[in-house]
Short mmCIF file of C-alpha atoms and ligand atoms in Angstrom, two decimals:
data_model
loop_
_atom_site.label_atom_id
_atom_site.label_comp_id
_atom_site.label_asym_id
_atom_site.label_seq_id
_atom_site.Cartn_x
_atom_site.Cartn_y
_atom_site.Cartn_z
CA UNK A 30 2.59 -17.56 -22.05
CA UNK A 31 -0.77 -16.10 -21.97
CA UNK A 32 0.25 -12.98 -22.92
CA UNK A 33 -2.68 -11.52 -20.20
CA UNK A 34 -2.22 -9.22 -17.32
CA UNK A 35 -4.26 -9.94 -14.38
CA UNK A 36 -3.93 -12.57 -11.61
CA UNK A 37 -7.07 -13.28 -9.55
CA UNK A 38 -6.34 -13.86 -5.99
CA UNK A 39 -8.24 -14.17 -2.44
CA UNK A 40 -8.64 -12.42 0.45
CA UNK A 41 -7.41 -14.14 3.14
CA UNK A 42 -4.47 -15.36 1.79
CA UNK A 43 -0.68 -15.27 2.36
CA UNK A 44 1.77 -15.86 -0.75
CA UNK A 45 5.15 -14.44 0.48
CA UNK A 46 7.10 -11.11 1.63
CA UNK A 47 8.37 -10.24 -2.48
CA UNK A 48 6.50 -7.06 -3.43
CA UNK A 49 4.54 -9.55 -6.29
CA UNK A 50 4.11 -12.37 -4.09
CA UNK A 51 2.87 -9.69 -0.61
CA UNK A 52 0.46 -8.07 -3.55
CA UNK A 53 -1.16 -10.87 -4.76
CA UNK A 54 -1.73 -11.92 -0.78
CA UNK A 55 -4.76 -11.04 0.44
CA UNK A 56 -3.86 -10.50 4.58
CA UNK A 57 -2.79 -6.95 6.23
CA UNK A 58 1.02 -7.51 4.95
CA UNK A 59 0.39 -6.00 1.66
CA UNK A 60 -0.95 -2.91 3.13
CA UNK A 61 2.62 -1.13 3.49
CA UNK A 62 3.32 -2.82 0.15
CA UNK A 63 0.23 -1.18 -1.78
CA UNK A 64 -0.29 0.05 -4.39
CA UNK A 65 1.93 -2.84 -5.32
CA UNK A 66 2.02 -4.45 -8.79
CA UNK A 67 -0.70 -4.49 -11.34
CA UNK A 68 -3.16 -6.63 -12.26
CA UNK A 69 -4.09 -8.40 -9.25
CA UNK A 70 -7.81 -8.71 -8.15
CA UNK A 71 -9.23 -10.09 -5.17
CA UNK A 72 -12.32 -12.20 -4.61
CA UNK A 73 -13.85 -14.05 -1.88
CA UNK A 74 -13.97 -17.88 -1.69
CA UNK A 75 -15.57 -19.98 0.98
CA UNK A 76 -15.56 -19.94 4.63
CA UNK A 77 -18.34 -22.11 5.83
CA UNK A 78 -18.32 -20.66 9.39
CA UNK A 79 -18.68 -17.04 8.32
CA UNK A 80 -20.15 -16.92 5.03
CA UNK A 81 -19.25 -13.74 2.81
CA UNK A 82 -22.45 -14.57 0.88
CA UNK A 83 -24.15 -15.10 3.70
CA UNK A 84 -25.93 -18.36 3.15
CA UNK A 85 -26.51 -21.27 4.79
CA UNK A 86 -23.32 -24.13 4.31
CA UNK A 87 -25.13 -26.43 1.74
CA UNK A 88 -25.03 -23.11 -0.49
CA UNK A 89 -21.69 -22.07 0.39
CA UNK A 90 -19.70 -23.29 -2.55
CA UNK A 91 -22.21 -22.54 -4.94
CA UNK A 92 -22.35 -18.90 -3.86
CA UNK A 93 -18.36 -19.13 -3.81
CA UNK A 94 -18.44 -20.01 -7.43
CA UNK A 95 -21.43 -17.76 -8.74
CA UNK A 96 -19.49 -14.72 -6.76
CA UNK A 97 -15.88 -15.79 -8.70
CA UNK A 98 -17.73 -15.94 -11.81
CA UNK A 99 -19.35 -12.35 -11.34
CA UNK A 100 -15.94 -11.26 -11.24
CA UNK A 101 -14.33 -12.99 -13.89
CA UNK A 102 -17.51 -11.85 -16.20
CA UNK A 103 -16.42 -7.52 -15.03
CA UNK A 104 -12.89 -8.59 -15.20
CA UNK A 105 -13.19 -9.58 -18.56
CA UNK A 106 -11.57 -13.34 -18.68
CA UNK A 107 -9.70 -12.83 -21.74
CA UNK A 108 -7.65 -10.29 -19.34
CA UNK A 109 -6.89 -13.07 -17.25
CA UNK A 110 -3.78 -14.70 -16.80
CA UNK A 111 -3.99 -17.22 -13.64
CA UNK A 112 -6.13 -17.86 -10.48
CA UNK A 113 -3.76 -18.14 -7.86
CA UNK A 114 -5.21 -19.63 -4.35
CA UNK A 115 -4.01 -21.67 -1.41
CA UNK A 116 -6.32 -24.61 -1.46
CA UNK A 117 -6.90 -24.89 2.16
CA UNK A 118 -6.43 -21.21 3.31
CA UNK A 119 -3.63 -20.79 5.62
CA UNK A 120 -2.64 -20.52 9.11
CA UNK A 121 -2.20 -16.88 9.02
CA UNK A 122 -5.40 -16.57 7.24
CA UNK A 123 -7.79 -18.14 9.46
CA UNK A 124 -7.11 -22.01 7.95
CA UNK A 125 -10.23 -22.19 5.95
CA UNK A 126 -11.30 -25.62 4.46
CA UNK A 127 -13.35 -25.15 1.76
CA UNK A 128 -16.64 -27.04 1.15
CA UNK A 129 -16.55 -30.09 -1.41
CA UNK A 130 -16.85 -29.30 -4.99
CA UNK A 131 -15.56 -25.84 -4.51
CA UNK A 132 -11.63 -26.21 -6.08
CA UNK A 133 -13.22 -28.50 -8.77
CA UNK A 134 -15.76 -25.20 -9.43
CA UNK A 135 -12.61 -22.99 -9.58
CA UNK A 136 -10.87 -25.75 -11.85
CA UNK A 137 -13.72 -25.54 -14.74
CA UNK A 138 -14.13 -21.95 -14.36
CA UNK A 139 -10.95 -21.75 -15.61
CA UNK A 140 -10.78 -24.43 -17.92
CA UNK A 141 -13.92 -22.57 -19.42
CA UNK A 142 -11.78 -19.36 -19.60
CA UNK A 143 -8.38 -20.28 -20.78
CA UNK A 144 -7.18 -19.40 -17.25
CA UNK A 145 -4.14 -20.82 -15.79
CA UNK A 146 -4.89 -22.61 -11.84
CA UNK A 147 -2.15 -21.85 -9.86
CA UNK A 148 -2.24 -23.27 -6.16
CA UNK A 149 0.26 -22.35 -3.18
CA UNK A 150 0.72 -25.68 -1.11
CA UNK A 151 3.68 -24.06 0.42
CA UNK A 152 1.53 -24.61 4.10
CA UNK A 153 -0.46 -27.27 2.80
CA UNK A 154 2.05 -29.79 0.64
CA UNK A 155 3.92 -32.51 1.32
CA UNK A 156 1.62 -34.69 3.76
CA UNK A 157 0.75 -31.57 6.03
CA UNK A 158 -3.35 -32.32 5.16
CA UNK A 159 -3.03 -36.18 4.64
CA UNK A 160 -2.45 -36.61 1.23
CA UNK A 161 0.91 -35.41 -0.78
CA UNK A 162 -0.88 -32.37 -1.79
CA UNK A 163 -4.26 -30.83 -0.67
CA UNK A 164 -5.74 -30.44 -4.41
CA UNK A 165 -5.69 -34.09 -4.48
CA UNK A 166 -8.43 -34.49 -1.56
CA UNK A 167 -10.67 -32.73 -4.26
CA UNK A 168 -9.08 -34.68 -7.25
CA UNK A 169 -8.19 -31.30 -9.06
CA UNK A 170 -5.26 -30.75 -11.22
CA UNK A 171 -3.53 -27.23 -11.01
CA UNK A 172 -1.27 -26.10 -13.66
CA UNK A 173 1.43 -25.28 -11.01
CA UNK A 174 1.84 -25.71 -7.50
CA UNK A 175 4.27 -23.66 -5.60
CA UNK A 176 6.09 -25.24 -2.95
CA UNK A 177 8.46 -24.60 0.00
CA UNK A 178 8.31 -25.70 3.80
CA UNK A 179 7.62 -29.33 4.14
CA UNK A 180 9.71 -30.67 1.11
CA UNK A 181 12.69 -30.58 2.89
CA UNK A 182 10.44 -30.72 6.51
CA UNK A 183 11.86 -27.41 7.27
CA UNK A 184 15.48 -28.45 7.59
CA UNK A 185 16.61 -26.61 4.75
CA UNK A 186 15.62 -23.60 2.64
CA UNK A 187 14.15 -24.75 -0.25
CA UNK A 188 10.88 -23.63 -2.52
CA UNK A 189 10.30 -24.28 -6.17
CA UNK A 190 7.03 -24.23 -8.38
CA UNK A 191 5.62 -27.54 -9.98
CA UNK A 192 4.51 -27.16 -13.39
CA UNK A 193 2.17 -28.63 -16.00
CA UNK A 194 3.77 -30.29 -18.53
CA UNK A 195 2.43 -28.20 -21.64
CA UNK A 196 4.33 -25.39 -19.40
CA UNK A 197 7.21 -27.57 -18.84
CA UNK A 198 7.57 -27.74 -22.51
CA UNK A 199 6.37 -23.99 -23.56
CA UNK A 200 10.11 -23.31 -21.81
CA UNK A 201 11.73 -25.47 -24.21
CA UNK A 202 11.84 -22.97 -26.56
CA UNK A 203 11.29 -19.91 -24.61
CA UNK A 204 13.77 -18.22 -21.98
CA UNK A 205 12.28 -18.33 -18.63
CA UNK A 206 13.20 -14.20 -17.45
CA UNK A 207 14.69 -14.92 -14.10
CA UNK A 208 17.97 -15.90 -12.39
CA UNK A 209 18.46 -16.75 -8.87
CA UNK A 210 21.70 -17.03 -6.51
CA UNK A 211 20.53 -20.11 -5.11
CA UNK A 212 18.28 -21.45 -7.57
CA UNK A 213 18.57 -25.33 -7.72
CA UNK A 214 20.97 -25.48 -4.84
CA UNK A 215 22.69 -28.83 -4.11
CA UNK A 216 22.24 -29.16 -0.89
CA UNK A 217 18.82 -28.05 -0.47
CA UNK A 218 18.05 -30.39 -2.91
CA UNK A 219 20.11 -32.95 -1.70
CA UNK A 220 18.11 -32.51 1.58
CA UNK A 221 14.75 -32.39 -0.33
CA UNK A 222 15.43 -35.97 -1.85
CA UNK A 223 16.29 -37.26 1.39
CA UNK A 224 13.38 -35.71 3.32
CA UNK A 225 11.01 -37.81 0.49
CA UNK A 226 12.64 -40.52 1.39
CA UNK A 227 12.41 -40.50 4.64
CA UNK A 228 8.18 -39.77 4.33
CA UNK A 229 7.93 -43.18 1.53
CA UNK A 230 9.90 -45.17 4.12
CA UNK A 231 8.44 -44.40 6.56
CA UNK A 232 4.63 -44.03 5.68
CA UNK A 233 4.60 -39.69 6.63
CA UNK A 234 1.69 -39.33 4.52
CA UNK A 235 -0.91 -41.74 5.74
CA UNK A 236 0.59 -41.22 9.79
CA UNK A 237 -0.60 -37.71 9.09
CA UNK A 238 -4.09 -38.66 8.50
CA UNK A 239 -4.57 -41.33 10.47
CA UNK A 240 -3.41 -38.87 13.46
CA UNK A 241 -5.11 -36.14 12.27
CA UNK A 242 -8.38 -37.99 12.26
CA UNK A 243 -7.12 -38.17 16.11
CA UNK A 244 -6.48 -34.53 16.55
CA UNK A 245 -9.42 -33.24 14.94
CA UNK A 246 -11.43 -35.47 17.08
CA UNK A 247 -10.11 -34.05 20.57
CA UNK A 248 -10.49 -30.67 19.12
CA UNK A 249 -13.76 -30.82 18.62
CA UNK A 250 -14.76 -32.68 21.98
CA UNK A 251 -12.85 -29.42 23.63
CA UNK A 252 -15.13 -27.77 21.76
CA UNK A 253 -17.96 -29.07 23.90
CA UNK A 254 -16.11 -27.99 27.43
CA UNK A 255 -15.24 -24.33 26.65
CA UNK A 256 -17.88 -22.15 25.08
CA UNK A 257 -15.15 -19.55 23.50
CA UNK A 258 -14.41 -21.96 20.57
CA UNK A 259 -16.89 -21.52 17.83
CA UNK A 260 -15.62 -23.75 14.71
CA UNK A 261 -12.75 -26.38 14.53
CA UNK A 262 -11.60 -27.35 10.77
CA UNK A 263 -8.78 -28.78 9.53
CA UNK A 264 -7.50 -31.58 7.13
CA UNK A 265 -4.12 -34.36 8.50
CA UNK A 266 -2.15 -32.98 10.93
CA UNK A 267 -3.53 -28.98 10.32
CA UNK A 268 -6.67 -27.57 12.31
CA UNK A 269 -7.72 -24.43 13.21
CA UNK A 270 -9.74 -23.75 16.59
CA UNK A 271 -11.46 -20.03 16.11
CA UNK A 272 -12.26 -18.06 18.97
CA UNK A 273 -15.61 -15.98 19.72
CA UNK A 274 -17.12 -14.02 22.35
CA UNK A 275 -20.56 -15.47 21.80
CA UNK A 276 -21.41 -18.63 20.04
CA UNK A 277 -24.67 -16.93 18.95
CA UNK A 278 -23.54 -13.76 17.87
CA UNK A 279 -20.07 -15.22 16.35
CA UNK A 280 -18.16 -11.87 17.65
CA UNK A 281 -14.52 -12.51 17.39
CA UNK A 282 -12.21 -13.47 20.74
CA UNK A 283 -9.81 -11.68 19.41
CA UNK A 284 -9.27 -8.60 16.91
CA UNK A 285 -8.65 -8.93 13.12
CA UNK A 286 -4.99 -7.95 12.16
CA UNK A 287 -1.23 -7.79 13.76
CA UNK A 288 -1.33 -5.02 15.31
CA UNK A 289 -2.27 -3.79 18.61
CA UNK A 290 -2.68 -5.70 21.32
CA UNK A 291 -4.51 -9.15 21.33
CA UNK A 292 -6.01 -11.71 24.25
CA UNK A 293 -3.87 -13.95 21.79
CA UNK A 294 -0.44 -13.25 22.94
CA UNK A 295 -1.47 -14.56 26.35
CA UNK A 296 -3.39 -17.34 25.52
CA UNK A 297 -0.50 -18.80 23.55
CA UNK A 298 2.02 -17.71 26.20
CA UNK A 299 -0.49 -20.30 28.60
CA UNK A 300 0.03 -23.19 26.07
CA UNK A 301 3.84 -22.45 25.90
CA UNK A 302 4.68 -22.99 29.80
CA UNK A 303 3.02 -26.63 29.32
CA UNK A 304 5.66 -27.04 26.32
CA UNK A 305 3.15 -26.42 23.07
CA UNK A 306 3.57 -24.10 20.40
CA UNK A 307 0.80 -22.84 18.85
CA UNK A 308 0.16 -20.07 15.80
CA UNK A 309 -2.33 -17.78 16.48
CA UNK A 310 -3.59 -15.52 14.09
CA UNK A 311 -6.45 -13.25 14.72
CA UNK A 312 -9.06 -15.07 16.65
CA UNK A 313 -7.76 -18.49 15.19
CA UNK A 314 -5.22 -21.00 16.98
CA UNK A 315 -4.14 -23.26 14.71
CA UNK A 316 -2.69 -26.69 15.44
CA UNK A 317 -0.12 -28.23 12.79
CA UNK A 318 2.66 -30.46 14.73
CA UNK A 319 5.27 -32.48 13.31
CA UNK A 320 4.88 -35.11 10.95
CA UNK A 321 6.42 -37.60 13.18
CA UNK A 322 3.65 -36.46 16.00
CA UNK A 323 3.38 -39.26 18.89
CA UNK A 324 -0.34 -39.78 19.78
CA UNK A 325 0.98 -39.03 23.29
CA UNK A 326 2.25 -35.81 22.28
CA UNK A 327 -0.90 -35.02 20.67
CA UNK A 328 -2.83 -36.12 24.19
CA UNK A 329 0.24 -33.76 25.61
CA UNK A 330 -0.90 -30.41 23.45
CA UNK A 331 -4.60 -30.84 23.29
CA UNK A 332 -4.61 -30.71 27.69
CA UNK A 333 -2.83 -27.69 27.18
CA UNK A 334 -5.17 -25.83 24.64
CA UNK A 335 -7.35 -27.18 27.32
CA UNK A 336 -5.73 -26.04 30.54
CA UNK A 337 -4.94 -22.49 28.63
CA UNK A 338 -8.29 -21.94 27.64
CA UNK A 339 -9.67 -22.77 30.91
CA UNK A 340 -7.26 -21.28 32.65
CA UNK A 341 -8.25 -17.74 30.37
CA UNK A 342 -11.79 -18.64 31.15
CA UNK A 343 -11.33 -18.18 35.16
C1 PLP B 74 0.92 -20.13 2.05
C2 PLP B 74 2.24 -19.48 1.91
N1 PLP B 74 2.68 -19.13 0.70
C3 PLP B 74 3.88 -18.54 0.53
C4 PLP B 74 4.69 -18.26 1.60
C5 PLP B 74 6.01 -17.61 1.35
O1 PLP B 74 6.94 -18.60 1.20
P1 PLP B 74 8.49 -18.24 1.14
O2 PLP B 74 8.82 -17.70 2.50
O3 PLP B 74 9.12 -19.54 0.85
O4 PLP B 74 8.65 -17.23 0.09
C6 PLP B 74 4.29 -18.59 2.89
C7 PLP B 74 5.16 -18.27 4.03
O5 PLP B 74 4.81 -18.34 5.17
C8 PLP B 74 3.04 -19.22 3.05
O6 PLP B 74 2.62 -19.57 4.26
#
């Protein structure tokens, strides 16, 4: 449609296990995967605890932006096909919420540029941050928006990829390359339909940031009882606690990567014998419980991040 060749993605990213999708990721999966297909390129983006520019947070997305435009400028934009990022970065990545103003940055750059926006809600859609999709906490408009996970709440395989309508049309007249066993399967769409349902009926959306407001909030007041969590972040019903050695010197808990082994494993071993499952991804535990989440429940996991940690502490 553009008829370029490169996709700019992020470090810190996750986009799937297909040798395109694990090469435009930016996590340790793509290593076995490299040299992988052409034409991606990586960039930084914001992370407000750790900056990559280091500068202080008011600067953050400015130095986010000035960095992605650096690239775009030694790329050569007209070379350029689509910026592809997760707009909240995901669990496996660290769960990175990005400063205000930042997506709307990436949005113009690419406006500017002729550049296609491409985000991956497939974490962060369908209610998971408190609105349908993250983009719209930022008011920004992608061009697509790939999906999976939380349209059917899990129940039943099913992904797809929302699309612009000047794209929707461009395929009117062009043959979209691709064919897939199960593409537009009955049943998982069947399931999909009911799942959205279910969330209008039943209010999902707004629950999941009226009780996130509630999670967040006991997060962060553990924060204030056990000295090993440096940052918690998070949007709805998604927040990531990260780990450090020293609140001063930031040092990680626990080691970048997936291999080897990791005070992780244990930690989340605690919080499983008190009944909660937690991902935890580096030095990062991150928190994203049902939809249908009781406030007891959430009372119910927070004590046992808290007994766990305190219990790793002694
Ligand atoms: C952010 C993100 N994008 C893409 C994927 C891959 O999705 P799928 O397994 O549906 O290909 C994942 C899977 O975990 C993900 O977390």
């Amino acid at each position: 449609m553009t008829a370029r060749h490169k996709v700019l993605t992020k470090y810190r990213s996750y986009h799937g296990a297909t040798y395109g999708a694990v090469t435009m990721s930016g996590d340790p999966r793509r290593w076995p995967a490299e040299p992988g297909i052409p034409g991606i390129v990586r960039f930084f983006t914001p992370y407000l605890y750790r900056s990559p520019f280091s500068v202080p947070p008011e600067r953050e997305s400015a130095a986010a932006l000035a960095h992605l435009e650096n690239v775009l400028m030694y790329e050569g934009p007209h070379t350029i096909a689509a910026i592809l990022i997760e707009p909240i970065t995901g669990a496996s990545s660290g769960l990175i919420v990005p400063p205000d103003g930042y997506l709307k940055g990436v949005r113009e750059l690419c406006d500017r540029h002729g550049i296609l926006l491409i985000l991956d809600e497939v974490q962060t859609g369908f209610g998971r941050t408190g609105a349908w999709f993250a983009c719209q906490h930022w008011t920004v408009i992608p061009d697509m928006i790939a999906i999976a996970k939380g349209v059917t709440s899990g129940y039943v395989p099913l992904g797809g990829v929302m699309v612009s309508e000047p794209i929707a049309r461009y395929f009117d007249d062009h043959v979209l390359w691709a064919g897939l066993t199960y593409s537009g399967h009955p049943l998982a769409c069947a399931a999909g339909c009911a799942n959205l349902a279910v969330f209008e009926e039943e209010g999902l959306v707004d629950r999941a940031q009226r009780l996130g407001e509630a999670l967040g909030n006991r997060l962060r007041r553990l924060a204030d009882r056990h000295a090993v969590i440096g940052d918690v972040r998070g949007k709805g019903l998604y927040w990531g606690v990260e780990l450090v050695k020293d609140r001063v010197t930031k040092e990680p808990w626990a080691p970048f990567g997936r291999t080897g082994p990791s005070p992780m494993k244990a930690l989340l071993a605690k919080m499983l014998e008190r009944g909660t499952y937690l991902i935890g991804q580096s030095n990062v535990l991150v928190a994203a419980p049902p939809l249908v989440v009781s406030e007891e429940e959430i009372e119910e996991g927070v004590r046992a991040i808290d007994e766990a940690l305190a219990e790793i502490a002694r």
